[in-house]
Amino acid sequence: MEKASTITPELIEKLVYTFYDQIRQDALLGPIFAAEIKDWDHHLPKMVAFWSSITLKTRSYNGRPVPAHVKLEGLTAAHFDHWLELFEKTAHDIFTPEPANTFTSRAHQIANSLKMAIDVQRGMLPGMEGALCA
Ligand code: HEM
């Protein structure tokens, strides 16, 4: 299939649905999503709205990503690395490098802020582990 050089609503939908198809079959991440998401018909359109708001400025997403992830117990950097790896692969399968990088660079930024929020929630402000344990 020829890769797309423009981000459209249809291709965002394709990206999201293809990505979560893979996530659901993934040995590391699949069980986490299976335990949390009861209604995929609600989650997937929400994720389409999320990426549309970021890349097409549609303002169609108004959820709160931080609490959705902070509540997941046992998430590690390895989970985020693997999520990003799968997402990057899907984005580059569908899009030419420039639009694919628009998605992946935002995904990396957001993953970093989610990891930071999780660390703070666990009482481990980066670089302050010693201070907090003292
Ligand atoms: C370790 C990697 C990740 C895991 C295991 C994970 C898991 C989840 C789960 C289980 C939910 C559903 C929570 C619920 O509905 O109660 C969720 C929601 C969501 N995730 Fe992730 N996620 C990961 C990384 C990311 C990243 C990197 C992004 C953004 C680039 C992201 C964006 C979102 C958004 C926007 C929602 C919807 C939050 C809302 O309800 O408004 N996730 N995630």
GROMACS .gro file of N, CA and C and ligand atoms in nm:
model
  445
    1MET      N    1   0.084  -0.120   0.000
    1MET     CA    2   0.000   0.000   0.000
    1MET      C    3   0.087   0.125   0.000
    2GLU      N    4   0.048   0.222  -0.080
    2GLU     CA    5   0.127   0.346  -0.084
    2GLU      C    6   0.109   0.424   0.046
    3LYS      N    7   0.220   0.484   0.092
    3LYS     CA    8   0.211   0.556   0.219
    3LYS      C    9   0.155   0.697   0.198
    4ALA      N   10   0.084   0.746   0.298
    4ALA     CA   11   0.017   0.875   0.286
    4ALA      C   12   0.107   0.988   0.334
    5SER      N   13   0.105   1.099   0.261
    5SER     CA   14   0.189   1.212   0.303
    5SER      C   15   0.105   1.320   0.373
    6THR      N   16  -0.025   1.298   0.383
    6THR     CA   17  -0.113   1.397   0.449
    6THR      C   18  -0.194   1.328   0.558
    7ILE      N   19  -0.210   1.400   0.670
    7ILE     CA   20  -0.291   1.346   0.780
    7ILE      C   21  -0.437   1.383   0.756
    8THR      N   22  -0.524   1.282   0.748
    8THR     CA   23  -0.668   1.305   0.730
    8THR      C   24  -0.743   1.234   0.843
    9PRO      N   25  -0.871   1.272   0.866
    9PRO     CA   26  -0.949   1.202   0.970
    9PRO      C   27  -0.957   1.051   0.945
   10GLU      N   28  -0.971   1.012   0.819
   10GLU     CA   29  -0.982   0.868   0.787
   10GLU      C   30  -0.853   0.795   0.823
   11LEU      N   31  -0.738   0.860   0.796
   11LEU     CA   32  -0.611   0.792   0.824
   11LEU      C   33  -0.580   0.790   0.974
   12ILE      N   34  -0.628   0.888   1.047
   12ILE     CA   35  -0.612   0.885   1.194
   12ILE      C   36  -0.691   0.765   1.248
   13GLU      N   37  -0.812   0.747   1.194
   13GLU     CA   38  -0.893   0.634   1.236
   13GLU      C   39  -0.820   0.502   1.205
   14LYS      N   40  -0.762   0.497   1.088
   14LYS     CA   41  -0.689   0.375   1.049
   14LYS      C   42  -0.571   0.350   1.143
   15LEU      N   43  -0.497   0.455   1.173
   15LEU     CA   44  -0.382   0.443   1.263
   15LEU      C   45  -0.427   0.389   1.399
   16VAL      N   46  -0.529   0.452   1.454
   16VAL     CA   47  -0.574   0.415   1.589
   16VAL      C   48  -0.627   0.271   1.591
   17TYR      N   49  -0.711   0.237   1.494
   17TYR     CA   50  -0.770   0.102   1.496
   17TYR      C   51  -0.663  -0.005   1.471
   18THR      N   52  -0.569   0.021   1.381
   18THR     CA   53  -0.462  -0.076   1.353
   18THR      C   54  -0.372  -0.091   1.476
   19PHE      N   55  -0.338   0.022   1.538
   19PHE     CA   56  -0.250   0.019   1.655
   19PHE      C   57  -0.313  -0.063   1.768
   20TYR      N   58  -0.439  -0.035   1.801
   20TYR     CA   59  -0.500  -0.107   1.913
   20TYR      C   60  -0.532  -0.253   1.879
   21ASP      N   61  -0.549  -0.285   1.750
   21ASP     CA   62  -0.558  -0.427   1.711
   21ASP      C   63  -0.431  -0.499   1.754
   22GLN      N   64  -0.317  -0.433   1.730
   22GLN     CA   65  -0.188  -0.495   1.765
   22GLN      C   66  -0.169  -0.499   1.916
   23ILE      N   67  -0.205  -0.388   1.981
   23ILE     CA   68  -0.192  -0.382   2.127
   23ILE      C   69  -0.270  -0.497   2.192
   24ARG      N   70  -0.391  -0.522   2.141
   24ARG     CA   71  -0.477  -0.623   2.205
   24ARG      C   72  -0.418  -0.762   2.191
   25GLN      N   73  -0.335  -0.783   2.088
   25GLN     CA   74  -0.273  -0.915   2.069
   25GLN      C   75  -0.134  -0.923   2.132
   26ASP      N   76  -0.089  -0.813   2.189
   26ASP     CA   77   0.050  -0.807   2.236
   26ASP      C   78   0.064  -0.874   2.374
   27ALA      N   79   0.170  -0.956   2.386
   27ALA     CA   80   0.187  -1.033   2.509
   27ALA      C   81   0.209  -0.944   2.632
   28LEU      N   82   0.284  -0.834   2.614
   28LEU     CA   83   0.316  -0.747   2.729
   28LEU      C   84   0.200  -0.651   2.760
   29LEU      N   85   0.146  -0.586   2.656
   29LEU     CA   86   0.048  -0.480   2.680
   29LEU      C   87  -0.097  -0.527   2.672
   30GLY      N   88  -0.122  -0.632   2.595
   30GLY     CA   89  -0.260  -0.680   2.576
   30GLY      C   90  -0.334  -0.704   2.707
   31PRO      N   91  -0.274  -0.776   2.802
   31PRO     CA   92  -0.345  -0.804   2.928
   31PRO      C   93  -0.380  -0.678   3.008
   32ILE      N   94  -0.295  -0.575   3.001
   32ILE     CA   95  -0.322  -0.451   3.077
   32ILE      C   96  -0.449  -0.386   3.022
   33PHE      N   97  -0.456  -0.377   2.889
   33PHE     CA   98  -0.573  -0.315   2.826
   33PHE      C   99  -0.698  -0.401   2.847
   34ALA      N  100  -0.680  -0.534   2.837
   34ALA     CA  101  -0.795  -0.624   2.852
   34ALA      C  102  -0.857  -0.609   2.992
   35ALA      N  103  -0.770  -0.587   3.091
   35ALA     CA  104  -0.820  -0.576   3.228
   35ALA      C  105  -0.894  -0.444   3.251
   36GLU      N  106  -0.854  -0.339   3.178
   36GLU     CA  107  -0.908  -0.205   3.205
   36GLU      C  108  -1.023  -0.165   3.114
   37ILE      N  109  -1.015  -0.208   2.988
   37ILE     CA  110  -1.110  -0.154   2.890
   37ILE      C  111  -1.220  -0.256   2.863
   38LYS      N  112  -1.337  -0.220   2.908
   38LYS     CA  113  -1.452  -0.309   2.890
   38LYS      C  114  -1.522  -0.275   2.758
   39ASP      N  115  -1.516  -0.150   2.718
   39ASP     CA  116  -1.593  -0.107   2.602
   39ASP      C  117  -1.500  -0.042   2.498
   40TRP      N  118  -1.453  -0.124   2.405
   40TRP     CA  119  -1.362  -0.072   2.302
   40TRP      C  120  -1.433   0.024   2.208
   41ASP      N  121  -1.566   0.010   2.195
   41ASP     CA  122  -1.641   0.102   2.108
   41ASP      C  123  -1.645   0.243   2.165
   42HIS      N  124  -1.610   0.253   2.292
   42HIS     CA  125  -1.599   0.385   2.354
   42HIS      C  126  -1.452   0.433   2.348
   43HIS      N  127  -1.361   0.341   2.378
   43HIS     CA  128  -1.219   0.380   2.386
   43HIS      C  129  -1.164   0.421   2.249
   44LEU      N  130  -1.195   0.346   2.144
   44LEU     CA  131  -1.130   0.375   2.015
   44LEU      C  132  -1.171   0.511   1.958
   45PRO      N  133  -1.301   0.545   1.955
   45PRO     CA  134  -1.336   0.681   1.908
   45PRO      C  135  -1.272   0.791   1.995
   46LYS      N  136  -1.258   0.761   2.126
   46LYS     CA  137  -1.192   0.861   2.214
   46LYS      C  138  -1.046   0.881   2.169
   47MET      N  139  -0.978   0.772   2.133
   47MET     CA  140  -0.839   0.783   2.091
   47MET      C  141  -0.828   0.851   1.953
   48VAL      N  142  -0.929   0.829   1.868
   48VAL     CA  143  -0.930   0.901   1.739
   48VAL      C  144  -0.946   1.051   1.767
   49ALA      N  145  -1.035   1.086   1.860
   49ALA     CA  146  -1.056   1.227   1.894
   49ALA      C  147  -0.927   1.287   1.952
   50PHE      N  148  -0.858   1.209   2.035
   50PHE     CA  149  -0.732   1.254   2.097
   50PHE      C  150  -0.628   1.290   1.990
   51TRP      N  151  -0.606   1.197   1.897
   51TRP     CA  152  -0.504   1.223   1.794
   51TRP      C  153  -0.550   1.328   1.693
   52SER      N  154  -0.681   1.339   1.671
   52SER     CA  155  -0.731   1.444   1.581
   52SER      C  156  -0.710   1.581   1.644
   53SER      N  157  -0.731   1.588   1.775
   53SER     CA  158  -0.710   1.717   1.843
   53SER      C  159  -0.564   1.758   1.834
   54ILE      N  160  -0.474   1.660   1.846
   54ILE     CA  161  -0.331   1.692   1.843
   54ILE      C  162  -0.287   1.730   1.701
   55THR      N  163  -0.325   1.648   1.603
   55THR     CA  164  -0.264   1.667   1.470
   55THR      C  165  -0.347   1.756   1.379
   56LEU      N  166  -0.480   1.759   1.400
   56LEU     CA  167  -0.564   1.842   1.312
   56LEU      C  168  -0.631   1.956   1.388
   57LYS      N  169  -0.596   1.969   1.517
   57LYS     CA  170  -0.651   2.077   1.601
   57LYS      C  171  -0.804   2.080   1.600
   58THR      N  172  -0.865   1.963   1.608
   58THR     CA  173  -1.012   1.956   1.602
   58THR      C  174  -1.078   1.991   1.736
   59ARG      N  175  -1.003   1.989   1.844
   59ARG     CA  176  -1.058   2.012   1.979
   59ARG      C  177  -1.169   1.912   2.012
   60SER      N  178  -1.160   1.794   1.957
   60SER     CA  179  -1.266   1.696   1.979
   60SER      C  180  -1.241   1.609   2.103
   61TYR      N  181  -1.122   1.619   2.163
   61TYR     CA  182  -1.091   1.539   2.283
   61TYR      C  183  -1.088   1.629   2.405
   62ASN      N  184  -1.160   1.587   2.511
   62ASN     CA  185  -1.150   1.667   2.633
   62ASN      C  186  -1.139   1.578   2.757
   63GLY      N  187  -1.064   1.469   2.742
   63GLY     CA  188  -1.046   1.377   2.855
   63GLY      C  189  -0.925   1.413   2.939
   64ARG      N  190  -0.889   1.322   3.027
   64ARG     CA  191  -0.776   1.347   3.119
   64ARG      C  192  -0.683   1.227   3.118
   65PRO      N  193  -0.578   1.232   3.035
   65PRO     CA  194  -0.488   1.117   3.024
   65PRO      C  195  -0.412   1.084   3.152
   66VAL      N  196  -0.375   1.183   3.232
   66VAL     CA  197  -0.288   1.153   3.347
   66VAL      C  198  -0.355   1.057   3.446
   67PRO      N  199  -0.476   1.089   3.498
   67PRO     CA  200  -0.536   0.992   3.593
   67PRO      C  201  -0.560   0.855   3.533
   68ALA      N  202  -0.587   0.850   3.402
   68ALA     CA  203  -0.613   0.720   3.336
   68ALA      C  204  -0.491   0.629   3.344
   69HIS      N  205  -0.371   0.688   3.351
   69HIS     CA  206  -0.249   0.607   3.355
   69HIS      C  207  -0.192   0.592   3.495
   70VAL      N  208  -0.207   0.698   3.576
   70VAL     CA  209  -0.155   0.692   3.713
   70VAL      C  210  -0.223   0.579   3.790
   71LYS      N  211  -0.349   0.552   3.756
   71LYS     CA  212  -0.422   0.447   3.830
   71LYS      C  213  -0.377   0.305   3.792
   72LEU      N  214  -0.302   0.292   3.682
   72LEU     CA  215  -0.258   0.158   3.639
   72LEU      C  216  -0.137   0.118   3.722
   73GLU      N  217  -0.153   0.010   3.799
   73GLU     CA  218  -0.042  -0.029   3.886
   73GLU      C  219   0.063  -0.107   3.809
   74GLY      N  220   0.188  -0.088   3.847
   74GLY     CA  221   0.295  -0.171   3.792
   74GLY      C  222   0.346  -0.132   3.655
   75LEU      N  223   0.303  -0.015   3.603
   75LEU     CA  224   0.357   0.027   3.473
   75LEU      C  225   0.504   0.065   3.490
   76THR      N  226   0.587   0.021   3.395
   76THR     CA  227   0.730   0.053   3.401
   76THR      C  228   0.770   0.122   3.270
   77ALA      N  229   0.894   0.170   3.268
   77ALA     CA  230   0.947   0.232   3.146
   77ALA      C  231   0.944   0.132   3.031
   78ALA      N  232   0.960   0.003   3.061
   78ALA     CA  233   0.960  -0.098   2.954
   78ALA      C  234   0.823  -0.105   2.885
   79HIS      N  235   0.716  -0.087   2.961
   79HIS     CA  236   0.582  -0.085   2.898
   79HIS      C  237   0.573   0.034   2.802
   80PHE      N  238   0.619   0.150   2.848
   80PHE     CA  239   0.612   0.269   2.761
   80PHE      C  240   0.700   0.253   2.638
   81ASP      N  241   0.820   0.196   2.654
   81ASP     CA  242   0.910   0.177   2.539
   81ASP      C  243   0.842   0.087   2.435
   82HIS      N  244   0.778  -0.016   2.482
   82HIS     CA  245   0.716  -0.110   2.390
   82HIS      C  246   0.594  -0.047   2.321
   83TRP      N  247   0.515   0.028   2.399
   83TRP     CA  248   0.400   0.101   2.343
   83TRP      C  249   0.450   0.191   2.230
   84LEU      N  250   0.557   0.266   2.257
   84LEU     CA  251   0.610   0.361   2.159
   84LEU      C  252   0.664   0.289   2.035
   85GLU      N  253   0.727   0.175   2.058
   85GLU     CA  254   0.782   0.098   1.946
   85GLU      C  255   0.668   0.052   1.852
   86LEU      N  256   0.561  -0.001   1.911
   86LEU     CA  257   0.447  -0.046   1.829
   86LEU      C  258   0.381   0.072   1.758
   87PHE      N  259   0.368   0.183   1.829
   87PHE     CA  260   0.301   0.300   1.772
   87PHE      C  261   0.384   0.356   1.655
   88GLU      N  262   0.516   0.361   1.675
   88GLU     CA  263   0.605   0.412   1.569
   88GLU      C  264   0.596   0.325   1.445
   89LYS      N  265   0.594   0.195   1.466
   89LYS     CA  266   0.588   0.104   1.354
   89LYS      C  267   0.457   0.125   1.276
   90THR      N  268   0.347   0.135   1.348
   90THR     CA  269   0.217   0.153   1.282
   90THR      C  270   0.214   0.286   1.207
   91ALA      N  271   0.262   0.393   1.271
   91ALA     CA  272   0.260   0.525   1.206
   91ALA      C  273   0.343   0.522   1.077
   92HIS      N  274   0.459   0.455   1.082
   92HIS     CA  275   0.545   0.451   0.963
   92HIS      C  276   0.494   0.353   0.858
   93ASP      N  277   0.409   0.259   0.896
   93ASP     CA  278   0.347   0.171   0.795
   93ASP      C  279   0.242   0.247   0.714
   94ILE      N  280   0.178   0.346   0.778
   94ILE     CA  281   0.066   0.415   0.713
   94ILE      C  282   0.111   0.544   0.645
   95PHE      N  283   0.204   0.615   0.710
   95PHE     CA  284   0.242   0.748   0.663
   95PHE      C  285   0.387   0.753   0.614
   96THR      N  286   0.414   0.851   0.529
   96THR     CA  287   0.552   0.883   0.492
   96THR      C  288   0.620   0.942   0.617
   97PRO      N  289   0.755   0.952   0.616
   97PRO     CA  290   0.824   0.988   0.741
   97PRO      C  291   0.778   1.119   0.807
   98GLU      N  292   0.748   1.221   0.729
   98GLU     CA  293   0.717   1.349   0.794
   98GLU      C  294   0.589   1.343   0.877
   99PRO      N  295   0.474   1.303   0.819
   99PRO     CA  296   0.356   1.291   0.906
   99PRO      C  297   0.372   1.184   1.014
  100ALA      N  298   0.441   1.076   0.984
  100ALA     CA  299   0.461   0.972   1.086
  100ALA      C  300   0.534   1.033   1.206
  101ASN      N  301   0.634   1.117   1.179
  101ASN     CA  302   0.710   1.178   1.288
  101ASN      C  303   0.628   1.278   1.368
  102THR      N  304   0.528   1.338   1.306
  102THR     CA  305   0.439   1.428   1.380
  102THR      C  306   0.371   1.349   1.492
  103PHE      N  307   0.324   1.229   1.458
  103PHE     CA  308   0.260   1.145   1.559
  103PHE      C  309   0.361   1.096   1.663
  104THR      N  310   0.475   1.046   1.614
  104THR     CA  311   0.565   0.978   1.709
  104THR      C  312   0.635   1.077   1.801
  105SER      N  313   0.664   1.197   1.751
  105SER     CA  314   0.732   1.289   1.843
  105SER      C  315   0.636   1.334   1.954
  106ARG      N  316   0.508   1.353   1.919
  106ARG     CA  317   0.410   1.387   2.025
  106ARG      C  318   0.391   1.270   2.121
  107ALA      N  319   0.391   1.149   2.065
  107ALA     CA  320   0.373   1.031   2.151
  107ALA      C  321   0.488   1.023   2.253
  108HIS      N  322   0.610   1.050   2.207
  108HIS     CA  323   0.725   1.046   2.299
  108HIS      C  324   0.710   1.153   2.408
  109GLN      N  325   0.671   1.274   2.368
  109GLN     CA  326   0.654   1.381   2.468
  109GLN      C  327   0.550   1.343   2.572
  110ILE      N  328   0.437   1.291   2.523
  110ILE     CA  329   0.328   1.258   2.615
  110ILE      C  330   0.368   1.140   2.704
  111ALA      N  331   0.436   1.042   2.645
  111ALA     CA  332   0.483   0.928   2.726
  111ALA      C  333   0.575   0.978   2.838
  112ASN      N  334   0.661   1.073   2.806
  112ASN     CA  335   0.751   1.127   2.909
  112ASN      C  336   0.672   1.195   3.019
  113SER      N  337   0.569   1.272   2.982
  113SER     CA  338   0.496   1.340   3.089
  113SER      C  339   0.412   1.240   3.169
  114LEU      N  340   0.363   1.135   3.104
  114LEU     CA  341   0.289   1.033   3.181
  114LEU      C  342   0.382   0.961   3.278
  115LYS      N  343   0.504   0.928   3.231
  115LYS     CA  344   0.600   0.860   3.320
  115LYS      C  345   0.634   0.949   3.439
  116MET      N  346   0.651   1.078   3.410
  116MET     CA  347   0.682   1.173   3.518
  116MET      C  348   0.567   1.178   3.619
  117ALA      N  349   0.444   1.183   3.569
  117ALA     CA  350   0.327   1.190   3.659
  117ALA      C  351   0.319   1.062   3.744
  118ILE      N  352   0.351   0.948   3.683
  118ILE     CA  353   0.348   0.822   3.757
  118ILE      C  354   0.455   0.822   3.866
  119ASP      N  355   0.575   0.869   3.833
  119ASP     CA  356   0.682   0.877   3.933
  119ASP      C  357   0.642   0.967   4.049
  120VAL      N  358   0.583   1.081   4.017
  120VAL     CA  359   0.544   1.175   4.122
  120VAL      C  360   0.440   1.111   4.212
  121GLN      N  361   0.344   1.045   4.148
  121GLN     CA  362   0.237   0.977   4.224
  121GLN      C  363   0.294   0.870   4.317
  122ARG      N  364   0.401   0.803   4.270
  122ARG     CA  365   0.462   0.699   4.354
  122ARG      C  366   0.558   0.758   4.457
  123GLY      N  367   0.567   0.890   4.459
  123GLY     CA  368   0.653   0.954   4.559
  123GLY      C  369   0.799   0.949   4.524
  124MET      N  370   0.826   0.938   4.392
  124MET     CA  371   0.967   0.934   4.350
  124MET      C  372   0.993   1.046   4.251
  125LEU      N  373   0.999   1.167   4.301
  125LEU     CA  374   1.034   1.277   4.212
  125LEU      C  375   1.173   1.249   4.157
  126PRO      N  376   1.193   1.260   4.027
  126PRO     CA  377   1.322   1.222   3.971
  126PRO      C  378   1.436   1.293   4.043
  127GLY      N  379   1.537   1.216   4.080
  127GLY     CA  380   1.654   1.274   4.145
  127GLY      C  381   1.634   1.297   4.294
  128MET      N  382   1.516   1.272   4.346
  128MET     CA  383   1.491   1.299   4.488
  128MET      C  384   1.464   1.171   4.568
  129GLU      N  385   1.495   1.056   4.507
  129GLU     CA  386   1.464   0.930   4.574
  129GLU      C  387   1.524   0.928   4.715
  130GLY      N  388   1.652   0.968   4.721
  130GLY     CA  389   1.721   0.967   4.850
  130GLY      C  390   1.653   1.057   4.952
  131ALA      N  391   1.619   1.179   4.906
  131ALA     CA  392   1.559   1.277   4.996
  131ALA      C  393   1.427   1.225   5.051
  132LEU      N  394   1.350   1.160   4.964
  132LEU     CA  395   1.218   1.115   5.007
  132LEU      C  396   1.226   0.996   5.102
  133CYS      N  397   1.333   0.917   5.088
  133CYS     CA  398   1.344   0.799   5.172
  133CYS      C  399   1.411   0.833   5.307
  134ALA      N  400   1.473   0.949   5.315
  134ALA     CA  401   1.553   0.981   5.435
  134ALA      C  402   1.463   0.998   5.557
  135HEM     C1  403   0.264   0.181   2.896
  135HEM     C2  404   0.194   0.236   2.800
  135HEM     C3  405   0.044   0.260   2.809
  135HEM     C4  406  -0.052   0.182   2.864
  135HEM     C5  407  -0.038   0.044   2.928
  135HEM     C6  408  -0.177   0.254   2.851
  135HEM     C7  409  -0.300   0.208   2.894
  135HEM     C8  410  -0.417   0.279   2.889
  135HEM     C9  411  -0.544   0.232   2.939
  135HEM    C10  412  -0.567   0.096   3.004
  135HEM    C11  413  -0.634   0.331   2.920
  135HEM    C12  414  -0.784   0.328   2.957
  135HEM    C13  415  -0.806   0.386   3.093
  135HEM    C14  416  -0.955   0.393   3.123
  135HEM     O1  417  -1.037   0.412   3.033
  135HEM     O2  418  -0.990   0.380   3.238
  135HEM    C15  419  -0.566   0.440   2.853
  135HEM    C16  420  -0.626   0.557   2.816
  135HEM    C17  421  -0.563   0.654   2.741
  135HEM     N1  422  -0.433   0.651   2.697
  135HEM    FE1  423  -0.293   0.513   2.742
  135HEM     N2  424  -0.154   0.373   2.788
  135HEM    C18  425  -0.020   0.381   2.760
  135HEM    C19  426   0.046   0.484   2.697
  135HEM    C20  427  -0.016   0.593   2.641
  135HEM    C21  428   0.052   0.696   2.566
  135HEM    C22  429   0.202   0.701   2.538
  135HEM    C23  430  -0.045   0.785   2.527
  135HEM    C24  431  -0.033   0.912   2.446
  135HEM    C25  432   0.059   0.931   2.355
  135HEM    C26  433  -0.172   0.738   2.580
  135HEM    C27  434  -0.293   0.802   2.565
  135HEM    C28  435  -0.410   0.766   2.626
  135HEM    C29  436  -0.532   0.848   2.626
  135HEM    C30  437  -0.551   0.983   2.558
  135HEM    C31  438  -0.627   0.777   2.699
  135HEM    C32  439  -0.773   0.819   2.729
  135HEM    C33  440  -0.777   0.891   2.864
  135HEM    C34  441  -0.919   0.943   2.889
  135HEM     O3  442  -0.999   0.867   2.942
  135HEM     O4  443  -0.945   1.057   2.849
  135HEM     N3  444  -0.150   0.621   2.648
  135HEM     N4  445  -0.434   0.405   2.836
   0.00000   0.00000   0.00000
